[in-house]
């Protein structure tokens, strides 16, 4: 196993998924891609300041998450995508050659 995908909205459930992904990564020497999917801009509009603030907020939450797991920072890569959650996760599985997806059972 080389790559673990963890879709995350930074909820408690998503944090549990991160903890499990860390256990898997430690056992298999895999990297973890933490993926946050943000709502796509309305048709005809480009990303606006609200989208940028949302992305900045997601980056801050990712940094906070890393602070909770300081000895595991080297395992993580953070990615933000805009659009619909399921199609983006499926695309990431193919493009990043994901071996396993670890996600919570509740939340978006």
PDB file of C-alpha atoms in Angstrom:
ATOM      1  CA  UNK A   1       0.000   0.000   0.000  1.00  0.00           C
ATOM      2  CA  UNK A   2       1.456   3.331  -1.075  1.00  0.00           C
ATOM      3  CA  UNK A   3      -1.296   5.946  -0.991  1.00  0.00           C
ATOM      4  CA  UNK A   4      -4.243   6.488   1.355  1.00  0.00           C
ATOM      5  CA  UNK A   5      -6.964   9.024   0.527  1.00  0.00           C
ATOM      6  CA  UNK A   6      -8.809  10.652   3.424  1.00  0.00           C
ATOM      7  CA  UNK A   7     -11.648  12.947   2.336  1.00  0.00           C
ATOM      8  CA  UNK A   8     -12.122  15.396   5.180  1.00  0.00           C
ATOM      9  CA  UNK A   9     -14.476  18.149   6.232  1.00  0.00           C
ATOM     10  CA  UNK A  10     -12.540  18.401   9.536  1.00  0.00           C
ATOM     11  CA  UNK A  11     -15.431  17.041  11.585  1.00  0.00           C
ATOM     12  CA  UNK A  12     -14.964  14.699  14.563  1.00  0.00           C
ATOM     13  CA  UNK A  13     -15.832  11.751  12.348  1.00  0.00           C
ATOM     14  CA  UNK A  14     -13.252  12.843   9.770  1.00  0.00           C
ATOM     15  CA  UNK A  15     -10.637  13.176  12.507  1.00  0.00           C
ATOM     16  CA  UNK A  16     -11.309   9.567  13.518  1.00  0.00           C
ATOM     17  CA  UNK A  17     -10.678   8.578   9.905  1.00  0.00           C
ATOM     18  CA  UNK A  18      -7.370  10.479  10.007  1.00  0.00           C
ATOM     19  CA  UNK A  19      -6.332   8.591  13.140  1.00  0.00           C
ATOM     20  CA  UNK A  20      -7.069   5.270  11.455  1.00  0.00           C
ATOM     21  CA  UNK A  21      -5.252   6.360   8.274  1.00  0.00           C
ATOM     22  CA  UNK A  22      -2.180   7.221  10.375  1.00  0.00           C
ATOM     23  CA  UNK A  23      -2.211   3.705  11.849  1.00  0.00           C
ATOM     24  CA  UNK A  24      -2.425   2.211   8.347  1.00  0.00           C
ATOM     25  CA  UNK A  25       0.286   4.498   7.003  1.00  0.00           C
ATOM     26  CA  UNK A  26       2.642   3.628   9.832  1.00  0.00           C
ATOM     27  CA  UNK A  27       2.160  -0.082   9.204  1.00  0.00           C
ATOM     28  CA  UNK A  28       2.508   0.127   5.417  1.00  0.00           C
ATOM     29  CA  UNK A  29       4.831   3.126   4.905  1.00  0.00           C
ATOM     30  CA  UNK A  30       2.099   4.820   2.855  1.00  0.00           C
ATOM     31  CA  UNK A  31       1.490   8.530   2.339  1.00  0.00           C
ATOM     32  CA  UNK A  32      -1.840  10.146   3.224  1.00  0.00           C
ATOM     33  CA  UNK A  33      -3.602  12.567   0.921  1.00  0.00           C
ATOM     34  CA  UNK A  34      -6.074  14.611   2.938  1.00  0.00           C
ATOM     35  CA  UNK A  35      -8.675  15.882   0.478  1.00  0.00           C
ATOM     36  CA  UNK A  36     -11.105  18.685   1.187  1.00  0.00           C
ATOM     37  CA  UNK A  37     -13.824  19.337  -1.375  1.00  0.00           C
ATOM     38  CA  UNK A  38     -15.318  22.816  -1.418  1.00  0.00           C
ATOM     39  CA  UNK A  39     -18.504  23.905  -3.132  1.00  0.00           C
ATOM     40  CA  UNK A  40     -17.927  24.869  -6.745  1.00  0.00           C
ATOM     41  CA  UNK A  41     -18.648  28.465  -7.805  1.00  0.00           C
ATOM     42  CA  UNK A  42     -22.017  29.126  -9.387  1.00  0.00           C
ATOM     43  CA  UNK A  43     -22.117  28.634 -13.180  1.00  0.00           C
ATOM     44  CA  UNK A  44     -20.757  31.679 -14.993  1.00  0.00           C
ATOM     45  CA  UNK A  45     -18.907  32.946 -11.904  1.00  0.00           C
ATOM     46  CA  UNK A  46     -15.246  32.394 -11.227  1.00  0.00           C
ATOM     47  CA  UNK A  47     -14.000  31.707  -7.717  1.00  0.00           C
ATOM     48  CA  UNK A  48     -14.717  34.743  -5.617  1.00  0.00           C
ATOM     49  CA  UNK A  49     -13.394  36.087  -2.325  1.00  0.00           C
ATOM     50  CA  UNK A  50     -15.760  33.820  -0.390  1.00  0.00           C
ATOM     51  CA  UNK A  51     -14.195  30.762  -2.060  1.00  0.00           C
ATOM     52  CA  UNK A  52     -10.704  32.032  -1.247  1.00  0.00           C
ATOM     53  CA  UNK A  53     -11.664  32.565   2.384  1.00  0.00           C
ATOM     54  CA  UNK A  54     -13.123  29.074   2.506  1.00  0.00           C
ATOM     55  CA  UNK A  55      -9.896  27.651   1.059  1.00  0.00           C
ATOM     56  CA  UNK A  56      -7.851  29.668   3.556  1.00  0.00           C
ATOM     57  CA  UNK A  57     -10.053  28.338   6.370  1.00  0.00           C
ATOM     58  CA  UNK A  58      -9.514  24.762   5.140  1.00  0.00           C
ATOM     59  CA  UNK A  59      -5.750  25.323   5.062  1.00  0.00           C
ATOM     60  CA  UNK A  60      -5.846  26.649   8.635  1.00  0.00           C
ATOM     61  CA  UNK A  61      -7.846  23.614   9.752  1.00  0.00           C
ATOM     62  CA  UNK A  62      -5.312  21.341   8.063  1.00  0.00           C
ATOM     63  CA  UNK A  63      -2.468  23.091   9.912  1.00  0.00           C
ATOM     64  CA  UNK A  64      -4.376  22.673  13.180  1.00  0.00           C
ATOM     65  CA  UNK A  65      -4.869  18.989  12.392  1.00  0.00           C
ATOM     66  CA  UNK A  66      -1.137  18.568  11.802  1.00  0.00           C
ATOM     67  CA  UNK A  67      -0.451  20.158  15.193  1.00  0.00           C
ATOM     68  CA  UNK A  68      -2.488  17.345  16.765  1.00  0.00           C
ATOM     69  CA  UNK A  69      -0.212  14.754  15.100  1.00  0.00           C
ATOM     70  CA  UNK A  70       3.246  16.404  15.124  1.00  0.00           C
ATOM     71  CA  UNK A  71       5.234  13.198  14.717  1.00  0.00           C
ATOM     72  CA  UNK A  72       3.189  12.230  11.651  1.00  0.00           C
ATOM     73  CA  UNK A  73       3.349  15.484   9.645  1.00  0.00           C
ATOM     74  CA  UNK A  74       5.624  13.850   7.088  1.00  0.00           C
ATOM     75  CA  UNK A  75       2.838  11.420   6.106  1.00  0.00           C
ATOM     76  CA  UNK A  76       0.412  14.118   4.909  1.00  0.00           C
ATOM     77  CA  UNK A  77      -0.269  15.912   1.671  1.00  0.00           C
ATOM     78  CA  UNK A  78      -3.179  18.353   1.575  1.00  0.00           C
ATOM     79  CA  UNK A  79      -5.325  18.977  -1.434  1.00  0.00           C
ATOM     80  CA  UNK A  80      -8.309  21.256  -1.997  1.00  0.00           C
ATOM     81  CA  UNK A  81     -10.682  20.638  -4.904  1.00  0.00           C
ATOM     82  CA  UNK A  82     -13.814  22.511  -5.915  1.00  0.00           C
ATOM     83  CA  UNK A  83     -16.925  20.691  -7.070  1.00  0.00           C
ATOM     84  CA  UNK A  84     -19.072  17.728  -6.107  1.00  0.00           C
ATOM     85  CA  UNK A  85     -17.661  15.371  -3.502  1.00  0.00           C
ATOM     86  CA  UNK A  86     -18.237  11.925  -5.025  1.00  0.00           C
ATOM     87  CA  UNK A  87     -16.989  12.661  -8.568  1.00  0.00           C
ATOM     88  CA  UNK A  88     -13.888  14.355  -7.156  1.00  0.00           C
ATOM     89  CA  UNK A  89     -13.118  11.446  -4.838  1.00  0.00           C
ATOM     90  CA  UNK A  90     -13.525   8.997  -7.722  1.00  0.00           C
ATOM     91  CA  UNK A  91     -11.251  11.110  -9.930  1.00  0.00           C
ATOM     92  CA  UNK A  92      -8.623  11.298  -7.190  1.00  0.00           C
ATOM     93  CA  UNK A  93      -8.713   7.512  -6.776  1.00  0.00           C
ATOM     94  CA  UNK A  94      -7.826   7.114 -10.445  1.00  0.00           C
ATOM     95  CA  UNK A  95      -5.401  10.025 -10.870  1.00  0.00           C
ATOM     96  CA  UNK A  96      -3.465   9.495  -7.634  1.00  0.00           C
ATOM     97  CA  UNK A  97      -3.557   5.677  -7.857  1.00  0.00           C
ATOM     98  CA  UNK A  98      -5.157   5.457  -4.421  1.00  0.00           C
ATOM     99  CA  UNK A  99      -4.871   2.089  -2.702  1.00  0.00           C
ATOM    100  CA  UNK A 100      -7.496   2.692  -0.025  1.00  0.00           C
ATOM    101  CA  UNK A 101      -9.974   5.412   0.955  1.00  0.00           C
ATOM    102  CA  UNK A 102     -10.508   6.006   4.661  1.00  0.00           C
ATOM    103  CA  UNK A 103     -13.467   8.175   5.557  1.00  0.00           C
ATOM    104  CA  UNK A 104     -15.987   8.682   8.287  1.00  0.00           C
ATOM    105  CA  UNK A 105     -19.483   7.284   8.078  1.00  0.00           C
ATOM    106  CA  UNK A 106     -21.178  10.601   8.835  1.00  0.00           C
ATOM    107  CA  UNK A 107     -20.850  14.156   7.557  1.00  0.00           C
ATOM    108  CA  UNK A 108     -20.724  15.540   4.052  1.00  0.00           C
TER     109      UNK A 108
END
